[in-house]
Short mmCIF file of C-alpha atoms in Angstrom, two decimals:
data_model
loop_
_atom_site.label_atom_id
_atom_site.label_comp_id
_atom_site.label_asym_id
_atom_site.label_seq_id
_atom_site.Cartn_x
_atom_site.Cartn_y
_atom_site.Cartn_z
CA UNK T 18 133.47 63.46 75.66
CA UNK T 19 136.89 64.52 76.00
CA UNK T 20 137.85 64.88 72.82
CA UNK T 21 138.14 68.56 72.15
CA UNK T 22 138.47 70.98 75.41
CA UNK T 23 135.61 72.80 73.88
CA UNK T 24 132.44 72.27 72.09
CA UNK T 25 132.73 72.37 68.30
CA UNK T 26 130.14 73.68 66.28
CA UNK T 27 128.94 71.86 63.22
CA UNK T 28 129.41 74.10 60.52
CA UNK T 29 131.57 73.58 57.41
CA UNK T 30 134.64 76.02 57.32
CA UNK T 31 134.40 77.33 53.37
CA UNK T 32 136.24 80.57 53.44
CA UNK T 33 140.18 80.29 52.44
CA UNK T 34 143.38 82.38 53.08
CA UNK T 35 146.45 81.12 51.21
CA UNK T 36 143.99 78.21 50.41
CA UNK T 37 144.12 76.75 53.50
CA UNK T 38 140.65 76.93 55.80
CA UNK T 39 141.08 80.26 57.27
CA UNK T 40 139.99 79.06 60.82
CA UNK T 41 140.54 75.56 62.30
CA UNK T 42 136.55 75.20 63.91
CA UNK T 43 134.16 77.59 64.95
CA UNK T 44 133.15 76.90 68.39
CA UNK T 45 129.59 76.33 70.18
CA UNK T 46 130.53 78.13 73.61
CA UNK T 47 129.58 81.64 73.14
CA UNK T 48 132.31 82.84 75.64
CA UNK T 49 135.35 81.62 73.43
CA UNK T 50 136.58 84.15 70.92
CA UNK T 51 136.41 82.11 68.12
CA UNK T 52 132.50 81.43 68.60
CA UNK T 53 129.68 82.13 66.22
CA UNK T 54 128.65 85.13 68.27
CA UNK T 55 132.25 86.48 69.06
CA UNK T 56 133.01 86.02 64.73
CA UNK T 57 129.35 87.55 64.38
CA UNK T 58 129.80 91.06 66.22
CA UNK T 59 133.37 91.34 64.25
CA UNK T 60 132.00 90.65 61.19
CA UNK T 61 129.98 93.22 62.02
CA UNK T 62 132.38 95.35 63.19
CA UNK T 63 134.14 95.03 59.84
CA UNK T 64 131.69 96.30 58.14
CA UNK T 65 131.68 99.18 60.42
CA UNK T 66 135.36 99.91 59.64
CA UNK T 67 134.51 99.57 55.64
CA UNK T 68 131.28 102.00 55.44
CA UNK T 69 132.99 104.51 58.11
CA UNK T 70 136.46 104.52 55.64
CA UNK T 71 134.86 104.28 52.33
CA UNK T 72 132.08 106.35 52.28
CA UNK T 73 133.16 108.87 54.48
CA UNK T 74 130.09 109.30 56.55
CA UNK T 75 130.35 110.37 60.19
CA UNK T 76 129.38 107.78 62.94
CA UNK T 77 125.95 109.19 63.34
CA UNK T 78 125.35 109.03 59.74
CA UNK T 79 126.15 105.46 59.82
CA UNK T 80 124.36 104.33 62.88
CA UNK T 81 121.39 106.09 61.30
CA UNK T 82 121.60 103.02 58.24
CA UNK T 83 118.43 100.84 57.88
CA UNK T 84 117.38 98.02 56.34
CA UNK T 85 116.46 98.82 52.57
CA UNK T 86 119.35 101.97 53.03
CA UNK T 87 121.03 100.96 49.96
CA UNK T 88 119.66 101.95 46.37
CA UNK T 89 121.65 100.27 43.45
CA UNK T 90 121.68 101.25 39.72
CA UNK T 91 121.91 99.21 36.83
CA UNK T 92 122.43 99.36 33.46
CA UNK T 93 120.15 98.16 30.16
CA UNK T 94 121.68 94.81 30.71
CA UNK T 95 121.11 94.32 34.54
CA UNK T 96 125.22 94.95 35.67
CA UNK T 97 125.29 97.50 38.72
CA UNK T 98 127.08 100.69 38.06
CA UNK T 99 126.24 102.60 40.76
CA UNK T 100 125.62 102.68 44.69
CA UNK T 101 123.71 105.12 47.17
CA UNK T 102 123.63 104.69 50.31
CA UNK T 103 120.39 106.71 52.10
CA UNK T 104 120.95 107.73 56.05
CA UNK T 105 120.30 111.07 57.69
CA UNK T 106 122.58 113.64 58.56
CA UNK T 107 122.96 116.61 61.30
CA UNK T 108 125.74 118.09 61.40
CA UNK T 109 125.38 122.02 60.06
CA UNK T 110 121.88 121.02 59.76
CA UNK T 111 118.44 123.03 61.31
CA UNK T 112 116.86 119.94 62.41
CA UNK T 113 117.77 118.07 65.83
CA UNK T 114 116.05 114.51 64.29
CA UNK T 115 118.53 114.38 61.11
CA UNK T 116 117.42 115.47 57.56
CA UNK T 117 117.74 112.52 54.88
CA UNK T 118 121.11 112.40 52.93
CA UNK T 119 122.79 110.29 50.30
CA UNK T 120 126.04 108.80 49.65
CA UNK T 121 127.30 107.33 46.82
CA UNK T 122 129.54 104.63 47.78
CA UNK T 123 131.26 101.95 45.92
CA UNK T 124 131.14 98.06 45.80
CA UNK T 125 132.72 97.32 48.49
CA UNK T 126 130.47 99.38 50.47
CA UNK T 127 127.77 98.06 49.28
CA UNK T 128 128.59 94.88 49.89
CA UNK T 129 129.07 95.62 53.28
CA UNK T 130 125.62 96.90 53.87
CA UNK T 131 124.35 93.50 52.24
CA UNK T 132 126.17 91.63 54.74
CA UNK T 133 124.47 93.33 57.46
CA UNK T 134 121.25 92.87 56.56
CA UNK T 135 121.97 89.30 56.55
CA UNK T 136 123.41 89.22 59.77
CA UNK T 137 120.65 91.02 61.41
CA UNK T 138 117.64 89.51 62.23
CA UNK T 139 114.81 90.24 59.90
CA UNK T 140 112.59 91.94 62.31
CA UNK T 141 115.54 94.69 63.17
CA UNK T 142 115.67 97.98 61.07
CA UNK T 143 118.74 99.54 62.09
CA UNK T 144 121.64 97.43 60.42
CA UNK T 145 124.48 98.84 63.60
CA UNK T 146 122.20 97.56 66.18
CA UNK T 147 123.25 95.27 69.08
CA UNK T 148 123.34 91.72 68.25
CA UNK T 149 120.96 89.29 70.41
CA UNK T 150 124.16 87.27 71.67
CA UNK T 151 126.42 89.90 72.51
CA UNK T 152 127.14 89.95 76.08
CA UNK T 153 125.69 91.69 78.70
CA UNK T 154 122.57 92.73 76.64
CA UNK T 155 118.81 92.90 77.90
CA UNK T 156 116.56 91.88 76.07
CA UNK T 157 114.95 95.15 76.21
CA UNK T 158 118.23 96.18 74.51
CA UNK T 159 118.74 94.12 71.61
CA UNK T 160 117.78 96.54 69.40
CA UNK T 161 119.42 99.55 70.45
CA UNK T 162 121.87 100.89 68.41
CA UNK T 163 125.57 100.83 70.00
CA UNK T 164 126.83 103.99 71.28
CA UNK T 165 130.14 105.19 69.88
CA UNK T 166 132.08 104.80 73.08
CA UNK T 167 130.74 100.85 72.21
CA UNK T 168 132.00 100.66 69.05
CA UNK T 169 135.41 102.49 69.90
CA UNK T 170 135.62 99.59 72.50
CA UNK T 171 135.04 97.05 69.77
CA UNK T 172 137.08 98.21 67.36
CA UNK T 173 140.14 97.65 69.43
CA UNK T 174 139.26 94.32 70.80
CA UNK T 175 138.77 93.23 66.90
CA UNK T 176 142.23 94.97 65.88
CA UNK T 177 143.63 92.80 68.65
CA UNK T 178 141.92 89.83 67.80
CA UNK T 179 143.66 90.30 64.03
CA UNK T 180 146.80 90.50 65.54
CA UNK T 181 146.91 87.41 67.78
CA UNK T 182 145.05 85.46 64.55
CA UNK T 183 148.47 86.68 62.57
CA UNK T 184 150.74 85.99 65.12
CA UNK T 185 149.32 82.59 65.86
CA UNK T 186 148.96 81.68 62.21
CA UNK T 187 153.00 82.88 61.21
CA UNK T 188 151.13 86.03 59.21
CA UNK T 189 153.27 89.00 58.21
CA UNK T 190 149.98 91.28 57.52
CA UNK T 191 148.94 92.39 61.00
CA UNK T 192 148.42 95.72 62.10
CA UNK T 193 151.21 97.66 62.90
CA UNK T 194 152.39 99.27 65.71
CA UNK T 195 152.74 103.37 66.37
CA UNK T 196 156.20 104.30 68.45
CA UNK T 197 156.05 100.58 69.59
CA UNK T 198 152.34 100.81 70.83
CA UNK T 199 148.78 99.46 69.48
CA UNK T 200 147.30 102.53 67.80
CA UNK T 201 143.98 102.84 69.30
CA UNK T 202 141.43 103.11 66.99
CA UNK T 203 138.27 105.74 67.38
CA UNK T 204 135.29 105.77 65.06
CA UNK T 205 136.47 109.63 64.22
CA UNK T 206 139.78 109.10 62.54
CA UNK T 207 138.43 106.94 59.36
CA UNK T 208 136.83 110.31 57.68
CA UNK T 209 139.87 112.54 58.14
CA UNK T 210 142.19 109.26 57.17
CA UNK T 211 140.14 109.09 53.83
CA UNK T 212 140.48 113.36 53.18
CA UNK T 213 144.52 112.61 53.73
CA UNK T 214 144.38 109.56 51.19
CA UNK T 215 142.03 111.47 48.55
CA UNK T 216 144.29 114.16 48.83
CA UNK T 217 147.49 112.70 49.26
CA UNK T 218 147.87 109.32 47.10
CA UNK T 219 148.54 108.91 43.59
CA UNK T 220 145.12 109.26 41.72
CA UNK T 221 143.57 110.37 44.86
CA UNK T 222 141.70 113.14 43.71
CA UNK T 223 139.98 110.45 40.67
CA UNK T 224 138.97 107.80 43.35
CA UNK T 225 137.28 111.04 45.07
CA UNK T 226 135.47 111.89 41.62
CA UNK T 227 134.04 108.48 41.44
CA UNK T 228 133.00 108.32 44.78
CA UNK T 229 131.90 111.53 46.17
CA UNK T 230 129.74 113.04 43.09
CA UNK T 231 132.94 115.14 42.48
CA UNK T 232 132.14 117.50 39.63
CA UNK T 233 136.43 118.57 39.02
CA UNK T 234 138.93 117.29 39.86
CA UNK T 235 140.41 119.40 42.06
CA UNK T 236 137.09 120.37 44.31
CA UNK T 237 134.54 118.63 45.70
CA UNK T 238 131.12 119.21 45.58
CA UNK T 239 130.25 117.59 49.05
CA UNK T 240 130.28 113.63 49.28
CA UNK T 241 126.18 113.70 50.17
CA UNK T 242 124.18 115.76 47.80
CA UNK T 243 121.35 116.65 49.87
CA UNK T 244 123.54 118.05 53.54
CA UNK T 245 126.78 120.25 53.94
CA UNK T 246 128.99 117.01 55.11
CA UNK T 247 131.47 119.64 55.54
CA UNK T 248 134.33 116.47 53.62
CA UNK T 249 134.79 119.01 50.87
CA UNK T 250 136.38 121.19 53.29
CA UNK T 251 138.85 118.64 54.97
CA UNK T 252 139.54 117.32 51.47
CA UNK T 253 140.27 120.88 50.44
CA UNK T 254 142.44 121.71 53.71
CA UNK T 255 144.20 118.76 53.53
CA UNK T 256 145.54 118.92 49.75
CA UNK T 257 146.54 122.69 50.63
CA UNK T 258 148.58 120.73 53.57
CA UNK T 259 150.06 118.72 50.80
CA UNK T 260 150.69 121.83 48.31
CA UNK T 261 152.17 123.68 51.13
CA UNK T 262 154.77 121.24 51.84
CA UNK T 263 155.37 120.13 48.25
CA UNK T 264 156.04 124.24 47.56
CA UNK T 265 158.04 125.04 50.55
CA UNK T 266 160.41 122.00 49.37
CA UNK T 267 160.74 123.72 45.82
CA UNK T 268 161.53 126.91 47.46
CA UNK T 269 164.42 125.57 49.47
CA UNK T 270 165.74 123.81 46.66
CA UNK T 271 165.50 126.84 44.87
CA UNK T 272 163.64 124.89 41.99
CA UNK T 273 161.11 127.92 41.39
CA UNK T 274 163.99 129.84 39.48
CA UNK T 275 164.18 126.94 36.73
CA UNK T 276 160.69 127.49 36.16
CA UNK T 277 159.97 127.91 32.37
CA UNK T 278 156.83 128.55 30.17
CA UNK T 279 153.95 131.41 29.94
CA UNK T 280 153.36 132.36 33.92
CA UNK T 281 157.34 131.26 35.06
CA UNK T 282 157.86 134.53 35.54
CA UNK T 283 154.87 134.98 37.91
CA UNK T 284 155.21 131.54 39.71
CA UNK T 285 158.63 132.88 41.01
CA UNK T 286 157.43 135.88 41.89
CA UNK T 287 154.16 134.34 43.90
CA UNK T 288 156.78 131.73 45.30
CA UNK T 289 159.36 134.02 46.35
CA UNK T 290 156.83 136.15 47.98
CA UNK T 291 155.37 132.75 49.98
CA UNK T 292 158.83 132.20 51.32
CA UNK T 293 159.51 134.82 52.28
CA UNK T 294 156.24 134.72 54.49
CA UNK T 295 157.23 131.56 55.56
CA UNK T 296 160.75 132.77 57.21
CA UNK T 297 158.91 136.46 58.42
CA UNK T 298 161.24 137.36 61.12
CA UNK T 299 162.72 134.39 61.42
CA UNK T 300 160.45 131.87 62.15
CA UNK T 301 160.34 129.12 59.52
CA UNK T 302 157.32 126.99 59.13
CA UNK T 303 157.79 123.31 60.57
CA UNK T 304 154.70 122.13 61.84
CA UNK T 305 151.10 121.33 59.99
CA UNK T 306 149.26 123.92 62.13
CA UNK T 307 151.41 127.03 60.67
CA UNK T 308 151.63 125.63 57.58
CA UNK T 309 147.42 125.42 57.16
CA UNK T 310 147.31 128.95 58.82
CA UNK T 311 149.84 129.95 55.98
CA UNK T 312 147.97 128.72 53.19
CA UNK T 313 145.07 130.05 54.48
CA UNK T 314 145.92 133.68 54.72
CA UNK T 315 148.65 133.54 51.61
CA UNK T 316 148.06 130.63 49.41
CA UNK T 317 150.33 131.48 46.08
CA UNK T 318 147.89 129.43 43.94
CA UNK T 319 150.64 127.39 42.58
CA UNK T 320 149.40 123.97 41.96
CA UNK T 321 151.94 121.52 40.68
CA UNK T 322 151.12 118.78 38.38
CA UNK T 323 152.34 115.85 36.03
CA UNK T 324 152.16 117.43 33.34
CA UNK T 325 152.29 121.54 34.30
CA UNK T 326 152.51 123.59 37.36
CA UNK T 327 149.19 125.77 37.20
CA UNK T 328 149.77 129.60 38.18
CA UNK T 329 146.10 129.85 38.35
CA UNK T 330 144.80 133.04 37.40
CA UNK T 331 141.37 133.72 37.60
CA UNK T 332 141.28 136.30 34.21
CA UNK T 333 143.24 134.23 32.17
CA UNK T 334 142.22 130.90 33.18
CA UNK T 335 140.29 128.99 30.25
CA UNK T 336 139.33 126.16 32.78
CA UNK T 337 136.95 128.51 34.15
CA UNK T 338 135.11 129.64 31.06
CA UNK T 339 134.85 126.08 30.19
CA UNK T 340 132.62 125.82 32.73
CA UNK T 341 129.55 127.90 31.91
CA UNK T 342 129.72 130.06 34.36
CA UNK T 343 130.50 128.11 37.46
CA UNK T 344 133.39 130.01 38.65
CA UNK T 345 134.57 129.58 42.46
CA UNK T 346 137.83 130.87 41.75
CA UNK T 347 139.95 127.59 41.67
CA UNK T 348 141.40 125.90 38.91
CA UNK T 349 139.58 123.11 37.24
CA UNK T 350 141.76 120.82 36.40
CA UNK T 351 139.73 118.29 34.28
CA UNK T 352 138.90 120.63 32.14
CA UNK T 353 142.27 121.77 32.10
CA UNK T 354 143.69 122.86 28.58
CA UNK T 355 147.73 122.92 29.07
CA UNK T 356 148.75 123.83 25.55
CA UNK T 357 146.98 126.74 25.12
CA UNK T 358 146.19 128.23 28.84
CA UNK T 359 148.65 131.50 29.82
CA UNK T 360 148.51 130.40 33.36
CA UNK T 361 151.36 127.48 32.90
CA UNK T 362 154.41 126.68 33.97
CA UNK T 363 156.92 124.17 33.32
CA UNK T 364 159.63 122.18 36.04
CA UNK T 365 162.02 120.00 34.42
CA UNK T 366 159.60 117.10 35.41
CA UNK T 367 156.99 118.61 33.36
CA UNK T 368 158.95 118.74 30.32
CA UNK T 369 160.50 115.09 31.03
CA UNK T 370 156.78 113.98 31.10
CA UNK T 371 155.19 115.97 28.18
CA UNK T 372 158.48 113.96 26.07
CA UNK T 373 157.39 110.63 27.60
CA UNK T 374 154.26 111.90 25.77
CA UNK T 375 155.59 112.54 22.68
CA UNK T 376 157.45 108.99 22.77
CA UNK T 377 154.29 106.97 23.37
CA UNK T 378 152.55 108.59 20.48
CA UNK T 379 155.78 107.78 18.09
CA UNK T 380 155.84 103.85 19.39
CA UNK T 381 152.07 104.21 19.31
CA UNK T 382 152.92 105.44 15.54
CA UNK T 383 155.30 102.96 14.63
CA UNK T 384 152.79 99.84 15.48
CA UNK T 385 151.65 97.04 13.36
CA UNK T 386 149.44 96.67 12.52
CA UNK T 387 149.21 100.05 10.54
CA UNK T 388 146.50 102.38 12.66
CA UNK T 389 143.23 103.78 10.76
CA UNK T 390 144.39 106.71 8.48
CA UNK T 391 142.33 109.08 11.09
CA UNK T 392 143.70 108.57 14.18
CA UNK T 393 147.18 108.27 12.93
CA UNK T 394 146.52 111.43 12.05
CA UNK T 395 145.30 112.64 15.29
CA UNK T 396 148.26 111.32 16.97
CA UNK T 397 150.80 113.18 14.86
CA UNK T 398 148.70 116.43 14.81
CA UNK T 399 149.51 115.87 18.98
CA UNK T 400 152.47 114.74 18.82
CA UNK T 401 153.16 117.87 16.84
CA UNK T 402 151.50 120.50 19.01
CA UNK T 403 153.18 119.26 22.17
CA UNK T 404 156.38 119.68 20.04
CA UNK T 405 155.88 123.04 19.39
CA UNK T 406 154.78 123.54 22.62
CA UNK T 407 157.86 122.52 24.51
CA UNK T 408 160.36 124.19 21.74
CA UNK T 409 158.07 127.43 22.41
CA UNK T 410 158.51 127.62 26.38
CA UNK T 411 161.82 125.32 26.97
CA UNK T 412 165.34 125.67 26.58
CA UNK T 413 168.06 123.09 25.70
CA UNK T 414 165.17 120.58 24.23
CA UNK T 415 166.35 118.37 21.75
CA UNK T 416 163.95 118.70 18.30
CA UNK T 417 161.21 116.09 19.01
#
């Protein structure tokens, strides 16, 4: 009627952003980009982008996902606690067709895998197949699942359409640029991004425990229990990465000489040894590549934490007999036991932390209202072990 220049659906605009409607209409014409079935195949490409980046399953794994794929756990009063998400899997495996394999996965996930199920229609198994308005589709095709040159192509027409929404809209949170460029997206990145996050970001390695049946913290078991995903080993390679750049930095500095405690004396000698690897003839490591290759062939087994800097020795570690016999030659460090263990070392950021420690427990001590008589005694049994600890393997610390 020459009102609008284009047909406006009916539909009620609920979501928010910022409280305000987070779109102005949703439009009939299924050529516009703001049309049910343009805002349908992103919505389903979002959940694409969460399942591929959370759970850490390759694209083949995911385009595997059916209807009834997701198994959720519950506790005596009904609240989930738990998530698995059932696909197959082939890589490193005998058969051609895929064996079955589970994921556990979080909420999020999960939620994403609900959403699909809704948006597909109820006669369609696979949850990543081709929606019945997308264009260009057969008929004949409307089930197939898309092909990962498909999805590649999808994923940077929706990153684009988030970036003119943002821009349009005066947003600050689009996606950024790389060297002045659009990064273009492919399905294969979002597993190796998640091994550098697990590995790199503060409390990493716990969000891995929690969602990739990690049995320590330090090594993963495999994120689906029944195939070799082969994410263990990228998680693996890329915290040596990490360690190898965090211990080349302490070399350089020269930090391994004010290394104090039970194994100091062997951490410098390890570290000294790994530099000196590092510079053979000349030729300093700078780049990733030579650095994993490094690692590989020479890793000290120096792994620096919060509260110590393990030496990790296989004889002396009491990680390892903590753990009944499952030995693989790393350190475990949940079961970790710092006060006692002959494989630690102390940096002066170890020592500042363990006395952070000691003043929690004392303002922890001097609360009201008075704590039970038991566990004020716990807390000043620690508070005097770590004490004793520090005077025993530091210099120059003031009496706690």
């Amino acid at each position: 009627m020459g009102l609008t220049p284009q047909t406006v659906g009916d539909r009620p605009i609920c979501g928010r952003l910022d409280d305000q409607p987070w779109i102005a209409a949703i439009l009939a014409d299924h050529t516009e980009p703001d049309s049910l079935a343009a805002l349908a195949r992103m919505l389903q490409d979002a959940c694409y982008l969460v399942l591929s980046f959370l759970s850490g399953a390759r694209d083949s794994e995911i385009k595997h996902l059916k209807r009834g794929g997701l198994r959720t756990e519950c506790d005596a009063d009904g609240t989930p606690y738990r998530w698995k998400m059932h696909s197959l899997a082939f890589k490193a495996e005998d058969d051609p067709a895929g064996v079955p394999a589970v994921w556990s996965i979080g909420e999020p996930a999960a939620r994403a895998i609900a959403v699909l199920e809704q948006l597909q229609p109820p006669g369609t198994d696979f949850l990543f197949a081709r929606l019945a308005h997308s264009p260009g589709v057969k008929r004949t095709a409307v089930s197939q699942v898309l092909t990962s040159g498909a999805t590649n192509a999808r994923l940077n027409t929706f990153a684009a359409w988030i970036n003119d929404y943002c821009q349009q809209h005066g947003r600050t949170d689009g996606i950024p640029t790389v060297n002045k460029q659009p990064w273009h997206l492919k399905n294969s990145q979002f597993r190796r991004t998640l091994a550098w996050f697990i590995a790199r970001r503060p409390g990493g390695v716990i969000a891995g425990a929690l969602a990739f049946r990690h049995h320590c913290v330090q090594v993963f078991e495999g994120y689906a229990g029944t195939s070799e995903s082969g994410f263990r080993a990228e998680v693996e390679s890329e915290q040596a990465l990490a360690r190898g750049e965090h211990l080349m930095a302490a070399i350089d500095a020269h930090e391994h000489t004010e290394l104090t405690g039970p194994a100091a004396e062997e951490a410098a000698r390890r570290l000294e040894e790994f530099g000196a690897r590092a510079r053979f003839q000349g030729k300093v490591v700078l780049d990733d590549n030579r650095l994993r290759r490094l690692m590989a062939k020479h890793d000290p087994a120096v792994y620096p934490g919060e509260y110590i800097t393990c030496i990790h020795d296989h004889a002396k570690a009491l990680c390892e007999r903590a753990r009944r016999g499952r030995t693989e030659g790393l350190p475990d460090h949940g079961g970790c036991k710092p006060l006692a263990c002959r494989n630690v070392a102390l940096t002066p950021e170890n020592t500042a932390a363990w006395q952070r420690e000691i003043d929690r427990i004392t303002r922890r001590l001097a609360s009201r209202p008075t704590l039970p008589p038991l566990l004020r005694h716990r807390l000043e049994s620690r508070r005097a072990e770590i004490a004793a600890f520090l005077l025993e393997n530091t210099t120059g610390l003031e009496s706690a």
